[in-house]
Amino acid sequence: MLTSIQNKVVIVTGGSKGIGKGIASVFARQGAKVMIAARGMADAEAAVAEIVAAGGTAACCKTDVADWQSVKNMVKITEAEFGPVDILCANAGIFPQIKLIDMEPDDWDSVMATNLKSTFLCVKACIPSFERAGKGRVVVTSSITGPITGYPGWAHYGASKAGQLGFLKTAAMELARYNTTINAVMPGNIMTEGLQDLGQEYLDTMAASIPLKRLGAVEDIGNAALFFASDEASYITGQQMVVDGGQILPESLESLSEI
Ligand code: NAP
């Protein structure tokens, strides 16, 4: 199953922590060559070391996904290290929580640049690779927050995550000529270091509101990304998959007590 990932060159932006780290390790276990792109090299090098210790192949490059030169450099380094990019996992993102009354234009711009503009930049930078190879795969990490749900403090974040889905509809049409698909995974609440910073009370309340009664694991998102990247998913493009333990399903709090 999913043997098509073996030896593929995969860039995972934000692969040094959280969901991206999970995606990177899932792909590495399937025999992919993984480039981890992030700003902080200590975490990135630690993530690479974990993959290599488990018998996988990985490297890392210092990248700011909001910066065009840096993104172009990410692709250049990846091609020099492993060869042309087969799969891009556009995953890096930030989720600072701030209510509209306190939100400054710079807060908005920073979230949009890191979460949304970066998706455009990373896809654009990989197109020449996909064109040369005659095929490619893009998997975007969006969210349920924005496209489906709301959460106080995350208006900018939600807009950026919904924006990624708007982007991928047209991108799917344009990438089709390069035999390249683009799809999005929409995680619910996934247990990461980033989410842990929001505190135990947030985590407990979230777990209680999920029909499967637990937060997701980073590998749950990695497995969904793996499917979209596989040959088996070659006829799926411009689509999105919610991976949330049923979190968006309850009509009311009462309905959860009926489970
Ligand atoms: P995380 O644990 O905070 O990790 C974020 C990753 O992105 C880190 O590797 C970070 O490394 C990198 N990053 C941040 N800004 C970057 C930049 N400008 N350039 C390059 N890399 C950057 O976050 P996470 O929870 O795993 O979230 C990952 C993605 O999943 C995000 O797109 C988020 O919106 C989405 N998501 C998460 C959840 C959840 O429950 N955790 C739910 C829905 C969606 P550096 O800081 O070193 O650069």
Tab-separated table of C-alpha atoms and ligand atoms in Angstrom:
chain	number	residue	atom	x	y	z
A	1	MET	CA	0.000	0.000	0.000
A	2	LEU	CA	1.226	3.519	-0.907
A	3	THR	CA	4.578	2.169	-2.164
A	4	SER	CA	4.736	5.116	-4.574
A	5	ILE	CA	6.342	7.337	-1.899
A	6	GLN	CA	9.630	5.359	-1.885
A	7	ASN	CA	12.600	7.606	-2.900
A	8	LYS	CA	10.358	10.616	-3.587
A	9	VAL	CA	11.813	14.026	-2.710
A	10	VAL	CA	9.523	15.780	-0.244
A	11	ILE	CA	9.730	19.296	1.169
A	12	VAL	CA	7.888	19.731	4.455
A	13	THR	CA	7.691	23.380	5.484
A	14	GLY	CA	7.410	23.701	9.250
A	15	GLY	CA	8.700	20.132	9.477
A	16	SER	CA	10.743	20.848	12.586
A	17	LYS	CA	7.828	20.775	15.041
A	18	GLY	CA	4.264	19.652	15.565
A	19	ILE	CA	2.197	18.523	12.595
A	20	GLY	CA	5.006	19.123	10.100
A	21	LYS	CA	7.356	16.945	12.127
A	22	GLY	CA	4.677	14.240	12.084
A	23	ILE	CA	4.257	14.592	8.304
A	24	ALA	CA	8.043	14.409	7.827
A	25	SER	CA	8.391	11.228	9.887
A	26	VAL	CA	5.419	9.528	8.178
A	27	PHE	CA	6.928	10.232	4.729
A	28	ALA	CA	10.421	9.180	5.874
A	29	ARG	CA	9.036	5.856	7.143
A	30	GLN	CA	7.696	5.271	3.615
A	31	GLY	CA	11.200	5.739	2.167
A	32	ALA	CA	10.950	9.365	1.027
A	33	LYS	CA	13.877	11.793	1.106
A	34	VAL	CA	12.653	14.587	3.336
A	35	MET	CA	13.765	18.233	3.374
A	36	ILE	CA	12.638	20.006	6.533
A	37	ALA	CA	12.275	23.774	6.029
A	38	ALA	CA	11.934	26.074	9.039
A	39	ARG	CA	13.475	29.192	10.547
A	40	GLY	CA	14.911	27.668	13.728
A	41	MET	CA	17.742	25.292	12.905
A	42	ALA	CA	18.078	23.681	16.344
A	43	ASP	CA	14.593	22.100	16.143
A	44	ALA	CA	15.047	21.287	12.445
A	45	GLU	CA	18.351	19.517	13.075
A	46	ALA	CA	16.810	17.587	15.981
A	47	ALA	CA	13.919	16.471	13.714
A	48	VAL	CA	16.408	15.367	11.036
A	49	ALA	CA	18.440	13.444	13.634
A	50	GLU	CA	15.290	11.583	14.782
A	51	ILE	CA	14.442	10.553	11.222
A	52	VAL	CA	18.011	9.459	10.463
A	53	ALA	CA	18.215	7.507	13.745
A	54	ALA	CA	15.072	5.637	12.682
A	55	GLY	CA	16.756	4.673	9.379
A	56	GLY	CA	15.228	7.420	7.207
A	57	THR	CA	16.713	10.076	4.927
A	58	ALA	CA	16.338	13.766	5.812
A	59	ALA	CA	18.071	17.120	5.731
A	60	CYS	CA	17.050	20.623	6.720
A	61	CYS	CA	17.373	24.140	5.386
A	62	LYS	CA	16.821	27.484	7.067
A	63	THR	CA	13.757	28.995	5.423
A	64	ASP	CA	11.307	31.796	6.025
A	65	VAL	CA	8.249	30.735	4.015
A	66	ALA	CA	6.982	34.326	3.920
A	67	ASP	CA	10.085	35.461	2.012
A	68	TRP	CA	10.342	34.808	-1.739
A	69	GLN	CA	14.157	34.667	-1.906
A	70	SER	CA	14.253	32.284	1.033
A	71	VAL	CA	11.612	30.005	-0.544
A	72	LYS	CA	13.452	29.929	-3.876
A	73	ASN	CA	16.605	29.045	-1.957
A	74	MET	CA	14.728	26.217	-0.169
A	75	VAL	CA	13.934	24.589	-3.511
A	76	LYS	CA	17.494	25.133	-4.786
A	77	ILE	CA	19.009	23.503	-1.689
A	78	THR	CA	16.550	20.596	-1.895
A	79	GLU	CA	17.371	19.945	-5.551
A	80	ALA	CA	21.106	20.078	-4.835
A	81	GLU	CA	20.757	17.671	-1.894
A	82	PHE	CA	18.184	15.168	-3.168
A	83	GLY	CA	17.160	16.042	-6.765
A	84	PRO	CA	13.947	17.554	-8.174
A	85	VAL	CA	11.042	18.088	-5.796
A	86	ASP	CA	8.272	15.490	-6.193
A	87	ILE	CA	6.060	16.504	-3.286
A	88	LEU	CA	5.544	19.790	-1.453
A	89	CYS	CA	3.855	19.731	1.930
A	90	ALA	CA	3.024	23.413	2.536
A	91	ASN	CA	2.486	23.136	6.258
A	92	ALA	CA	4.294	25.960	8.102
A	93	GLY	CA	1.940	28.235	9.957
A	94	ILE	CA	1.453	30.421	13.009
A	95	PHE	CA	-1.635	30.960	15.148
A	96	PRO	CA	-1.161	33.910	17.536
A	97	GLN	CA	-4.436	34.524	19.365
A	98	ILE	CA	-5.603	38.133	19.529
A	99	LYS	CA	-9.104	39.605	19.557
A	100	LEU	CA	-10.127	42.075	16.825
A	101	ILE	CA	-10.316	44.970	19.282
A	102	ASP	CA	-6.587	44.559	20.001
A	103	MET	CA	-5.452	43.306	16.588
A	104	GLU	CA	-3.107	45.669	14.751
A	105	PRO	CA	-2.719	45.725	10.962
A	106	ASP	CA	0.789	44.270	11.420
A	107	ASP	CA	-0.665	41.274	13.312
A	108	TRP	CA	-2.982	40.629	10.368
A	109	ASP	CA	-0.196	41.012	7.785
A	110	SER	CA	2.188	38.720	9.624
A	111	VAL	CA	-0.353	35.852	9.843
A	112	MET	CA	-1.368	36.301	6.210
A	113	ALA	CA	2.272	36.317	5.065
A	114	THR	CA	3.276	33.218	7.014
A	115	ASN	CA	0.128	31.168	6.418
A	116	LEU	CA	-1.308	32.283	3.065
A	117	LYS	CA	1.246	34.167	0.965
A	118	SER	CA	3.696	31.386	1.843
A	119	THR	CA	1.396	28.803	0.249
A	120	PHE	CA	1.518	30.740	-3.025
A	121	LEU	CA	5.294	31.259	-2.792
A	122	CYS	CA	6.103	27.619	-2.038
A	123	VAL	CA	3.830	26.287	-4.797
A	124	LYS	CA	5.213	28.795	-7.308
A	125	ALA	CA	8.806	27.898	-6.442
A	126	CYS	CA	8.152	24.169	-7.000
A	127	ILE	CA	6.404	24.500	-10.388
A	128	PRO	CA	9.644	24.284	-12.436
A	129	SER	CA	10.494	21.010	-10.625
A	130	PHE	CA	7.042	19.572	-11.326
A	131	GLU	CA	7.210	20.722	-14.941
A	132	ARG	CA	10.592	19.045	-15.497
A	133	ALA	CA	9.450	15.805	-13.815
A	134	GLY	CA	6.126	15.754	-15.674
A	135	LYS	CA	4.289	15.294	-12.386
A	136	GLY	CA	4.051	16.553	-8.838
A	137	ARG	CA	2.035	16.702	-5.648
A	138	VAL	CA	1.151	19.528	-3.259
A	139	VAL	CA	-0.473	18.951	0.110
A	140	VAL	CA	-1.517	22.067	2.020
A	141	THR	CA	-2.149	22.058	5.767
A	142	SER	CA	-5.257	24.208	6.207
A	143	SER	CA	-7.536	23.913	9.257
A	144	ILE	CA	-11.155	23.522	10.288
A	145	THR	CA	-10.748	26.984	11.881
A	146	GLY	CA	-11.769	29.496	9.234
A	147	PRO	CA	-13.204	27.293	6.490
A	148	ILE	CA	-15.752	25.654	8.852
A	149	THR	CA	-15.529	26.975	12.405
A	150	GLY	CA	-14.622	30.158	14.240
A	151	TYR	CA	-12.682	30.776	17.442
A	152	PRO	CA	-12.280	34.118	19.255
A	153	GLY	CA	-8.823	35.558	18.639
A	154	TRP	CA	-8.312	33.760	15.359
A	155	ALA	CA	-10.046	36.002	12.795
A	156	HIS	CA	-6.788	36.563	10.892
A	157	TYR	CA	-5.768	32.928	11.261
A	158	GLY	CA	-9.182	31.661	10.126
A	159	ALA	CA	-9.116	33.983	7.118
A	160	SER	CA	-5.644	32.702	6.172
A	161	LYS	CA	-6.723	29.060	6.437
A	162	ALA	CA	-9.905	29.656	4.397
A	163	GLY	CA	-7.769	31.602	1.920
A	164	GLN	CA	-5.582	28.545	1.360
A	165	LEU	CA	-8.657	26.616	0.207
A	166	GLY	CA	-9.635	29.426	-2.169
A	167	PHE	CA	-6.093	29.410	-3.543
A	168	LEU	CA	-6.027	25.690	-4.165
A	169	LYS	CA	-9.155	25.606	-6.350
A	170	THR	CA	-7.547	27.745	-9.063
A	171	ALA	CA	-4.063	26.358	-8.402
A	172	ALA	CA	-5.451	22.850	-9.037
A	173	MET	CA	-6.627	23.954	-12.464
A	174	GLU	CA	-3.342	25.650	-13.333
A	175	LEU	CA	-1.153	22.806	-11.988
A	176	ALA	CA	-3.102	20.196	-13.974
A	177	ARG	CA	-1.018	21.001	-17.073
A	178	TYR	CA	2.057	19.821	-15.139
A	179	ASN	CA	0.241	16.619	-14.124
A	180	THR	CA	0.382	17.962	-10.565
A	181	THR	CA	-2.329	17.715	-7.939
A	182	ILE	CA	-2.932	20.005	-4.978
A	183	ASN	CA	-5.152	19.103	-2.047
A	184	ALA	CA	-5.581	20.225	1.535
A	185	VAL	CA	-5.772	18.477	4.874
A	186	MET	CA	-7.946	20.301	7.414
A	187	PRO	CA	-6.845	19.279	10.908
A	188	GLY	CA	-9.022	19.677	13.943
A	189	ASN	CA	-7.179	19.968	17.249
A	190	ILE	CA	-3.922	18.073	16.976
A	191	MET	CA	-1.616	17.580	19.948
A	192	THR	CA	1.533	19.623	19.244
A	193	GLU	CA	3.986	21.736	21.220
A	194	GLY	CA	2.291	24.824	19.720
A	195	LEU	CA	-1.145	23.761	20.920
A	196	GLN	CA	0.235	22.723	24.308
A	197	ASP	CA	1.237	26.367	24.866
A	198	LEU	CA	-2.500	27.234	24.947
A	199	GLY	CA	-2.741	25.452	28.322
A	200	GLN	CA	-4.252	22.325	29.865
A	201	GLU	CA	-7.708	23.891	30.304
A	202	TYR	CA	-7.929	24.559	26.547
A	203	LEU	CA	-6.764	20.997	25.783
A	204	ASP	CA	-9.266	19.394	28.200
A	205	THR	CA	-12.179	21.477	26.919
A	206	MET	CA	-11.266	20.632	23.336
A	207	ALA	CA	-10.962	16.895	23.990
A	208	ALA	CA	-14.401	16.925	25.651
A	209	SER	CA	-15.938	18.562	22.568
A	210	ILE	CA	-14.639	15.921	20.140
A	211	PRO	CA	-16.812	12.839	19.505
A	212	LEU	CA	-13.709	10.586	19.521
A	213	LYS	CA	-12.834	12.236	22.891
A	214	ARG	CA	-9.192	12.886	22.135
A	215	LEU	CA	-7.039	15.364	20.307
A	216	GLY	CA	-5.494	14.052	17.090
A	217	ALA	CA	-1.923	12.838	16.780
A	218	VAL	CA	0.464	14.483	14.326
A	219	GLU	CA	0.684	11.151	12.478
A	220	ASP	CA	-3.083	11.357	11.790
A	221	ILE	CA	-2.362	14.392	9.605
A	222	GLY	CA	0.790	12.781	8.184
A	223	ASN	CA	-1.235	9.774	7.030
A	224	ALA	CA	-3.808	11.976	5.279
A	225	ALA	CA	-1.010	13.945	3.573
A	226	LEU	CA	0.615	10.668	2.555
A	227	PHE	CA	-2.581	9.536	0.854
A	228	PHE	CA	-2.905	12.779	-1.155
A	229	ALA	CA	0.775	12.456	-2.174
A	230	SER	CA	0.477	8.845	-3.326
A	231	ASP	CA	-0.050	7.516	-6.835
A	232	GLU	CA	-3.298	6.047	-5.523
A	233	ALA	CA	-4.660	9.627	-5.183
A	234	SER	CA	-3.546	10.726	-8.671
A	235	TYR	CA	-7.100	11.594	-9.816
A	236	ILE	CA	-7.938	13.769	-6.789
A	237	THR	CA	-7.162	17.485	-7.032
A	238	GLY	CA	-8.493	20.749	-5.631
A	239	GLN	CA	-10.061	18.864	-2.723
A	240	GLN	CA	-9.917	18.998	1.049
A	241	MET	CA	-10.103	16.390	3.786
A	242	VAL	CA	-11.198	17.113	7.357
A	243	VAL	CA	-9.204	15.106	9.930
A	244	ASP	CA	-10.733	16.057	13.271
A	245	GLY	CA	-12.120	13.083	15.203
A	246	GLY	CA	-15.626	14.291	14.363
A	247	GLN	CA	-15.116	17.672	16.033
A	248	ILE	CA	-17.226	19.660	13.541
A	249	LEU	CA	-20.185	17.252	13.713
A	250	PRO	CA	-22.107	17.967	16.961
A	251	GLU	CA	-25.171	20.194	16.493
A	252	SER	CA	-25.039	21.198	20.156
A	253	LEU	CA	-23.245	20.471	23.432
A	254	GLU	CA	-26.251	18.321	24.420
A	255	SER	CA	-25.754	16.092	21.413
A	256	LEU	CA	-22.302	15.141	22.732
A	257	SER	CA	-23.812	13.806	25.967
A	258	GLU	CA	-25.958	11.411	23.900
A	259	ILE	CA	-22.860	9.547	22.623
B	1	NAP	P1	3.844	24.360	15.499
B	1	NAP	O1	3.981	23.146	16.341
B	1	NAP	O2	3.925	25.705	16.132
B	1	NAP	O3	4.936	24.266	14.330
B	1	NAP	C1	4.982	25.260	13.341
B	1	NAP	C2	6.099	24.944	12.369
B	1	NAP	O4	6.126	25.961	11.351
B	1	NAP	C3	7.466	24.973	13.026
B	1	NAP	O5	8.295	24.026	12.385
B	1	NAP	C4	7.947	26.391	12.740
B	1	NAP	O6	9.364	26.440	12.792
B	1	NAP	C5	7.412	26.566	11.326
B	1	NAP	N1	7.276	27.971	10.922
B	1	NAP	C6	6.546	28.942	11.504
B	1	NAP	N2	6.709	30.105	10.839
B	1	NAP	C7	7.557	29.839	9.811
B	1	NAP	C8	8.130	30.634	8.789
B	1	NAP	N3	7.860	31.948	8.651
B	1	NAP	N4	8.962	30.040	7.906
B	1	NAP	C9	9.261	28.719	8.009
B	1	NAP	N5	8.742	27.919	8.954
B	1	NAP	C10	7.919	28.487	9.859
B	1	NAP	O7	2.480	24.359	14.699
B	1	NAP	P2	1.492	23.152	14.303
B	1	NAP	O8	0.425	23.097	15.302
B	1	NAP	O9	2.262	21.928	13.994
B	1	NAP	O10	0.851	23.753	12.961
B	1	NAP	C11	1.326	23.372	11.682
B	1	NAP	C12	0.255	23.696	10.653
B	1	NAP	O11	-0.935	22.997	11.003
B	1	NAP	C13	-0.112	25.182	10.591
B	1	NAP	O12	-0.313	25.548	9.249
B	1	NAP	C14	-1.423	25.252	11.366
B	1	NAP	O13	-2.233	26.297	10.902
B	1	NAP	C15	-2.016	23.889	11.040
B	1	NAP	N6	-3.017	23.430	12.015
B	1	NAP	C16	-2.627	23.051	13.275
B	1	NAP	C17	-3.604	22.548	14.152
B	1	NAP	C18	-3.253	22.019	15.509
B	1	NAP	O14	-4.153	21.558	16.210
B	1	NAP	N7	-2.010	22.021	15.927
B	1	NAP	C19	-4.936	22.498	13.766
B	1	NAP	C20	-5.282	22.927	12.481
B	1	NAP	C21	-4.300	23.364	11.620
B	1	NAP	P3	10.139	27.828	13.120
B	1	NAP	O15	9.311	28.573	14.122
B	1	NAP	O16	11.469	27.411	13.624
B	1	NAP	O17	10.245	28.541	11.808
